[in-house]
PDB file of N, CA and C in Angstrom:
ATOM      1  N   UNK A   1     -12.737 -11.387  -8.460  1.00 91.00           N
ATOM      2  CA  UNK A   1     -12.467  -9.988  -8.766  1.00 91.00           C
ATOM      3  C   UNK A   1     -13.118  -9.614 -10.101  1.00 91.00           C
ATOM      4  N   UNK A   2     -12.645 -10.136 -10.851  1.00 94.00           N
ATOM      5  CA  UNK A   2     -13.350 -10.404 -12.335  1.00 94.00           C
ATOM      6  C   UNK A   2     -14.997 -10.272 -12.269  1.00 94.00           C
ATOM      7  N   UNK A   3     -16.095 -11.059 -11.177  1.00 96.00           N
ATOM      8  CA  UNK A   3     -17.410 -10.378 -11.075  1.00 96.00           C
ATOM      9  C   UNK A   3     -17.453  -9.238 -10.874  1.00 96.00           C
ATOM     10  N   UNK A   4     -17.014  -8.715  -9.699  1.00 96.00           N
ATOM     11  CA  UNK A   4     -17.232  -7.385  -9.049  1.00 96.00           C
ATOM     12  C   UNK A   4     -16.548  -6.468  -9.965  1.00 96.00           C
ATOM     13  N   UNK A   5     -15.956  -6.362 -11.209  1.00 96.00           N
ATOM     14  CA  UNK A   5     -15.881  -5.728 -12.051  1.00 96.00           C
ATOM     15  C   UNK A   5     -16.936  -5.489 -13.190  1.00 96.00           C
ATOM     16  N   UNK A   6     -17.593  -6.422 -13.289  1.00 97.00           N
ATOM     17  CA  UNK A   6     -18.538  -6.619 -14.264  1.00 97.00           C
ATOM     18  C   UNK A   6     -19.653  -5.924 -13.329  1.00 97.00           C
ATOM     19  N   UNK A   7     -19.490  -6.317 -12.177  1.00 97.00           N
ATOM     20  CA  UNK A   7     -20.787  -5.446 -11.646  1.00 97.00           C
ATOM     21  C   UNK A   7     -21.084  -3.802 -11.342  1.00 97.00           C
ATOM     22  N   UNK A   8     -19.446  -3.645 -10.906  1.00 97.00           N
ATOM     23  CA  UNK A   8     -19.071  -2.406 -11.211  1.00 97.00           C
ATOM     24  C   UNK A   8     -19.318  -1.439 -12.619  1.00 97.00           C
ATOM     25  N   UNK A   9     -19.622  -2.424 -13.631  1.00 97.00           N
ATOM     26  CA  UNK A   9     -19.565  -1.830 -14.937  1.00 97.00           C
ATOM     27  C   UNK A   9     -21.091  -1.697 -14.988  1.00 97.00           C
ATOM     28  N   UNK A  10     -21.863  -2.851 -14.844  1.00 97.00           N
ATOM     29  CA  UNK A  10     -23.031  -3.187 -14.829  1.00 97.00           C
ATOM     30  C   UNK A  10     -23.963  -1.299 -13.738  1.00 97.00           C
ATOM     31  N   UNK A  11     -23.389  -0.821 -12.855  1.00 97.00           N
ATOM     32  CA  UNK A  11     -23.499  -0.168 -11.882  1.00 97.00           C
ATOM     33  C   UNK A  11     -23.602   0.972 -12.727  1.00 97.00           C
ATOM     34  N   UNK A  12     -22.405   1.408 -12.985  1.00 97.00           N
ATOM     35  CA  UNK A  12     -21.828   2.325 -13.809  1.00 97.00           C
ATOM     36  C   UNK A  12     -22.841   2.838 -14.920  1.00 97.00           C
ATOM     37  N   UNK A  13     -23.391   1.734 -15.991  1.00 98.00           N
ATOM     38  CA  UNK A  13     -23.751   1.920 -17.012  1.00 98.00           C
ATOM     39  C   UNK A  13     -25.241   2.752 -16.189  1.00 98.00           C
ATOM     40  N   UNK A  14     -26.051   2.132 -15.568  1.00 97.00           N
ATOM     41  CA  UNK A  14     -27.078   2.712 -14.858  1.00 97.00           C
ATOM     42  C   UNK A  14     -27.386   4.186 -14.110  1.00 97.00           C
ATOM     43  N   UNK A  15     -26.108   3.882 -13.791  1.00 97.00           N
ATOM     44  CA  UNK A  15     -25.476   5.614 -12.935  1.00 97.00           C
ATOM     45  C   UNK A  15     -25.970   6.500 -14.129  1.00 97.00           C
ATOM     46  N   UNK A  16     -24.901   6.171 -15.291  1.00 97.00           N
ATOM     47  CA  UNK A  16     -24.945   7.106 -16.297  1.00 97.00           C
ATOM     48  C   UNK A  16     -26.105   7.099 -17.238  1.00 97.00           C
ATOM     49  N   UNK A  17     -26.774   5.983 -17.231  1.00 97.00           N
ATOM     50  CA  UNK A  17     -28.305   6.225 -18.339  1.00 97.00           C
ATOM     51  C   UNK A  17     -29.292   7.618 -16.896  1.00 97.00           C
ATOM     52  N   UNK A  18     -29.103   6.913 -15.726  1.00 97.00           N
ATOM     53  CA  UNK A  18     -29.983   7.996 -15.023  1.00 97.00           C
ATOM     54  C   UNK A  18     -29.583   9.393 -14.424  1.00 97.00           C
ATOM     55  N   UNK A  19     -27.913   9.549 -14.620  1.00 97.00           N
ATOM     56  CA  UNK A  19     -27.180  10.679 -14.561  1.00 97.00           C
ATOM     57  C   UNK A  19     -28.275  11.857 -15.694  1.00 97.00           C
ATOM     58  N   UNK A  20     -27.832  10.923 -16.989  1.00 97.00           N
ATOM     59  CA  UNK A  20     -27.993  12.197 -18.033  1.00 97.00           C
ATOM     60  C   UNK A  20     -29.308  12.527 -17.954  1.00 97.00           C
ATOM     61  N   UNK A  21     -30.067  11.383 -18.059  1.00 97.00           N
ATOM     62  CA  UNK A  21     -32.205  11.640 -17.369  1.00 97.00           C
ATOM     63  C   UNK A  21     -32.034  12.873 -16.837  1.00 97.00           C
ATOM     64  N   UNK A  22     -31.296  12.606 -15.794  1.00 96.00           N
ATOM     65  CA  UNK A  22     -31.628  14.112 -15.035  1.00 96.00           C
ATOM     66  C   UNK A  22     -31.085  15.557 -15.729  1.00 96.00           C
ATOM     67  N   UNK A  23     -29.978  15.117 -16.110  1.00 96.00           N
ATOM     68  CA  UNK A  23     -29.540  16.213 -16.857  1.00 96.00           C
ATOM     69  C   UNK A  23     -29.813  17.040 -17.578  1.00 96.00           C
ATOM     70  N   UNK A  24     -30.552  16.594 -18.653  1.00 95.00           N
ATOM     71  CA  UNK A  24     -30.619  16.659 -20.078  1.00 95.00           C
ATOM     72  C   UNK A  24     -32.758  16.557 -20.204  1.00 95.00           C
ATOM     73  N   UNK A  25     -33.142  16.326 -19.472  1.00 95.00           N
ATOM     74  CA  UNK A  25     -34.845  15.868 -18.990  1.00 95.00           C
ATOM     75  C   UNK A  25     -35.073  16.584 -18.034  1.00 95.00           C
ATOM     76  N   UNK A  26     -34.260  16.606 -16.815  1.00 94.00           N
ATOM     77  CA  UNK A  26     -34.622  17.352 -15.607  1.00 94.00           C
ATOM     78  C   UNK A  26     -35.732  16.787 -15.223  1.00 94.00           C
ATOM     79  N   UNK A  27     -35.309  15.118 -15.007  1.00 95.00           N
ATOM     80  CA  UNK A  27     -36.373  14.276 -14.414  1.00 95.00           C
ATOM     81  C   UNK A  27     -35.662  14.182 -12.959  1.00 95.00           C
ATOM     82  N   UNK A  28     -35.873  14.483 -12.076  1.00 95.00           N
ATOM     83  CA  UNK A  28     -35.836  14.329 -10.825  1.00 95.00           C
ATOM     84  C   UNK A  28     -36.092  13.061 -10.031  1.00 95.00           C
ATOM     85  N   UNK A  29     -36.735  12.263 -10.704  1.00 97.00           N
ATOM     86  CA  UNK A  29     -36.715  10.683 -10.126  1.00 97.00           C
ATOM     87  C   UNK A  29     -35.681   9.890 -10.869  1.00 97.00           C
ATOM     88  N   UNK A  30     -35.124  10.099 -11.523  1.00 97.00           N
ATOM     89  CA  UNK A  30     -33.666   9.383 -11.984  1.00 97.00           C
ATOM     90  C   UNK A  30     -32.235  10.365 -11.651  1.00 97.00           C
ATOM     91  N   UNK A  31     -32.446  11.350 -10.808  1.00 96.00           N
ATOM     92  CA  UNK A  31     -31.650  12.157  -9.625  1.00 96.00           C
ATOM     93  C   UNK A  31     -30.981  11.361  -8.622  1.00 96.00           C
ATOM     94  N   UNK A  32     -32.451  10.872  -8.103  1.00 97.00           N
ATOM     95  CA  UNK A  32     -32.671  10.216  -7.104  1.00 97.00           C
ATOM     96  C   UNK A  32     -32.160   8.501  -7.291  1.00 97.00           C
ATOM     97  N   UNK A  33     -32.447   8.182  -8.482  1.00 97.00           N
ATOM     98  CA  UNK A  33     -31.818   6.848  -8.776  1.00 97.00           C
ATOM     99  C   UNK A  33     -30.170   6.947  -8.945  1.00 97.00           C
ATOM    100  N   UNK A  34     -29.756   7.485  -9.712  1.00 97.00           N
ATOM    101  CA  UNK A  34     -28.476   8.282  -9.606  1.00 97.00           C
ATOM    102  C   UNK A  34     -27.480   7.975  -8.771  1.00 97.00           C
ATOM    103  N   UNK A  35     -28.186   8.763  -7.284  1.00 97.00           N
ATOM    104  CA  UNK A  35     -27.874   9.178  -6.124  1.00 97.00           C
ATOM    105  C   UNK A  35     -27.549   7.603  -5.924  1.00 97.00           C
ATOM    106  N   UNK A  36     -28.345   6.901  -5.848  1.00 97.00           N
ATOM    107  CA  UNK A  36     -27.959   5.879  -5.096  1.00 97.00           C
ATOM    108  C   UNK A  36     -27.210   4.583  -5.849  1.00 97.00           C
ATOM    109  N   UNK A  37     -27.229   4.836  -7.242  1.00 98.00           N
ATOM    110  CA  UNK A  37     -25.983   3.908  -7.810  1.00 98.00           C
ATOM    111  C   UNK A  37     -24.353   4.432  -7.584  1.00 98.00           C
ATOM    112  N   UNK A  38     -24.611   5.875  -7.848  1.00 97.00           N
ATOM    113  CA  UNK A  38     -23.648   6.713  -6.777  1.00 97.00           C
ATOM    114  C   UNK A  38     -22.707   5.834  -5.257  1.00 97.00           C
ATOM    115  N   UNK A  39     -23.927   6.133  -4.773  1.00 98.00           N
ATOM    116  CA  UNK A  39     -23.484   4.903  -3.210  1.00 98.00           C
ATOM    117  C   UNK A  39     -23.362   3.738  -3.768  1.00 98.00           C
ATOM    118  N   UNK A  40     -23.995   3.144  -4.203  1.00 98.00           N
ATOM    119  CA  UNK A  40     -23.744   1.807  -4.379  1.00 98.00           C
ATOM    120  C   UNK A  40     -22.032   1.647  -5.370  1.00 98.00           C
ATOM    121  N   UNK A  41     -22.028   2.491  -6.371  1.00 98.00           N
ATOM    122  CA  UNK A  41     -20.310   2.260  -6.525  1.00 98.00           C
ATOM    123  C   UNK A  41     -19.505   2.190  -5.764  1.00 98.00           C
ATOM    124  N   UNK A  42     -19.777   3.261  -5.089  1.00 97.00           N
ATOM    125  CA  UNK A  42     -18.728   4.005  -3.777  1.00 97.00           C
ATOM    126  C   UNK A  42     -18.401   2.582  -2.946  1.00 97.00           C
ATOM    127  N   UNK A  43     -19.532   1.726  -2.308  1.00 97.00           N
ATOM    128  CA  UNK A  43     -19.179   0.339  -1.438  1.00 97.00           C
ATOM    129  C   UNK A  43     -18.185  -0.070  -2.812  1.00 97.00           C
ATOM    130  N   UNK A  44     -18.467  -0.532  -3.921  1.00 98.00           N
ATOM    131  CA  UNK A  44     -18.100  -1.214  -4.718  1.00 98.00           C
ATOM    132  C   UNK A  44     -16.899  -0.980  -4.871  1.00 98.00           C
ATOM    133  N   UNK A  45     -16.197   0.461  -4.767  1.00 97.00           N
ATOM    134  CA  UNK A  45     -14.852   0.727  -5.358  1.00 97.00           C
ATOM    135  C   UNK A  45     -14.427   0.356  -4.257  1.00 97.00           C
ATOM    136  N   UNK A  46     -14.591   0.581  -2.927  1.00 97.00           N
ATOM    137  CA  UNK A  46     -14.102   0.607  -1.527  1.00 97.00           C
ATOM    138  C   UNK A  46     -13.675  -1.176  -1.570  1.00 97.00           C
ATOM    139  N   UNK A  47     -14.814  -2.513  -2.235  1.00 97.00           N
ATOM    140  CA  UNK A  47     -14.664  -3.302  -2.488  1.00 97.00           C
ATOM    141  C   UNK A  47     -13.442  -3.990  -2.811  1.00 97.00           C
ATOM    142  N   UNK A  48     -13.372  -3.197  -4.309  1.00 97.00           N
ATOM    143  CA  UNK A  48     -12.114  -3.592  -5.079  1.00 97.00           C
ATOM    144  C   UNK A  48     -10.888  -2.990  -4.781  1.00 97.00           C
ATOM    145  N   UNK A  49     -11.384  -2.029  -4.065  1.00 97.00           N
ATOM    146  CA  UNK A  49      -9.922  -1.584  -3.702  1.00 97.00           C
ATOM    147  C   UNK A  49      -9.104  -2.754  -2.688  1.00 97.00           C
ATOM    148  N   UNK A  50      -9.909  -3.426  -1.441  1.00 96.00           N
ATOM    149  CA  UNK A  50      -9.813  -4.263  -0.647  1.00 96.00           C
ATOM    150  C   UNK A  50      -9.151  -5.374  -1.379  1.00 96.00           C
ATOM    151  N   UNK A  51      -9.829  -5.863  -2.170  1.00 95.00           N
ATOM    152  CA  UNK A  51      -9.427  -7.173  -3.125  1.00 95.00           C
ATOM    153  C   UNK A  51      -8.426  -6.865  -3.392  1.00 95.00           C
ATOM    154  N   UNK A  52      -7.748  -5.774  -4.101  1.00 95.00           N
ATOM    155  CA  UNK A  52      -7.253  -5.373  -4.972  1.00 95.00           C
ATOM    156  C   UNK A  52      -5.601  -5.490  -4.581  1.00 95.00           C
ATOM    157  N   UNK A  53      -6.029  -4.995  -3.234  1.00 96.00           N
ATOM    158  CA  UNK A  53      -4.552  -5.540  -2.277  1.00 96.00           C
ATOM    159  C   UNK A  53      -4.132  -6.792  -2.082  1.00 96.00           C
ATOM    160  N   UNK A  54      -5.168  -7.493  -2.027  1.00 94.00           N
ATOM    161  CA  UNK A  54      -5.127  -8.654  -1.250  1.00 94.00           C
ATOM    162  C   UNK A  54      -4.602  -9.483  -2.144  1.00 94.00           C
ATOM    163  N   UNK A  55      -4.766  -9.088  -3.628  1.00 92.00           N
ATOM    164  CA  UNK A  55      -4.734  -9.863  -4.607  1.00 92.00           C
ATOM    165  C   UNK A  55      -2.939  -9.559  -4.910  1.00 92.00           C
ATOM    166  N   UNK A  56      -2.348  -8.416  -4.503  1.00 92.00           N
ATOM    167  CA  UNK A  56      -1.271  -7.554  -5.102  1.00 92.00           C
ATOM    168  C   UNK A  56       0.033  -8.233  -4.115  1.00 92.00           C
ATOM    169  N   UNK A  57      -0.718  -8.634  -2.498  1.00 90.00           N
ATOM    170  CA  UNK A  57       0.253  -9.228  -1.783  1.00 90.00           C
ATOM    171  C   UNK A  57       0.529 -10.971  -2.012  1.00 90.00           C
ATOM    172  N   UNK A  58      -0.137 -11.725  -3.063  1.00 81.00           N
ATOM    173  CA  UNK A  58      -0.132 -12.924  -3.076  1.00 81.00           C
ATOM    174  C   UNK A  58       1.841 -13.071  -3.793  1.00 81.00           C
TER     175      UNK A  58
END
């Protein structure tokens, strides 16, 4: 659980360096990168949420 947090963070930090790109630059190819650390959290939270139970019923 402890990785997939770190990776989650690891995720996160990326989201947000290419969030603001776009923001703040109005670079449109870190939109697009964005977009898909976006998804890629989304599996990730869906992840830990799974664990998260599994770990809560021991």
């Amino acid at each position: 659980m402890k990785k997939l947090i770190e990776k989650i963070n690891a995720e996160f930090e990326a989201f947000f360096k290419e969030a603001e790109q776009q923001a703040e630059k109005g670079n449109k190819a870190a939109g697009t990168r964005a977009r898909k650390s976006a998804l890629e959290l989304s599996k990730m939270f869906k992840d830990f949420r799974k664990i998260s139970v599994e770990e809560s019923k021991k």
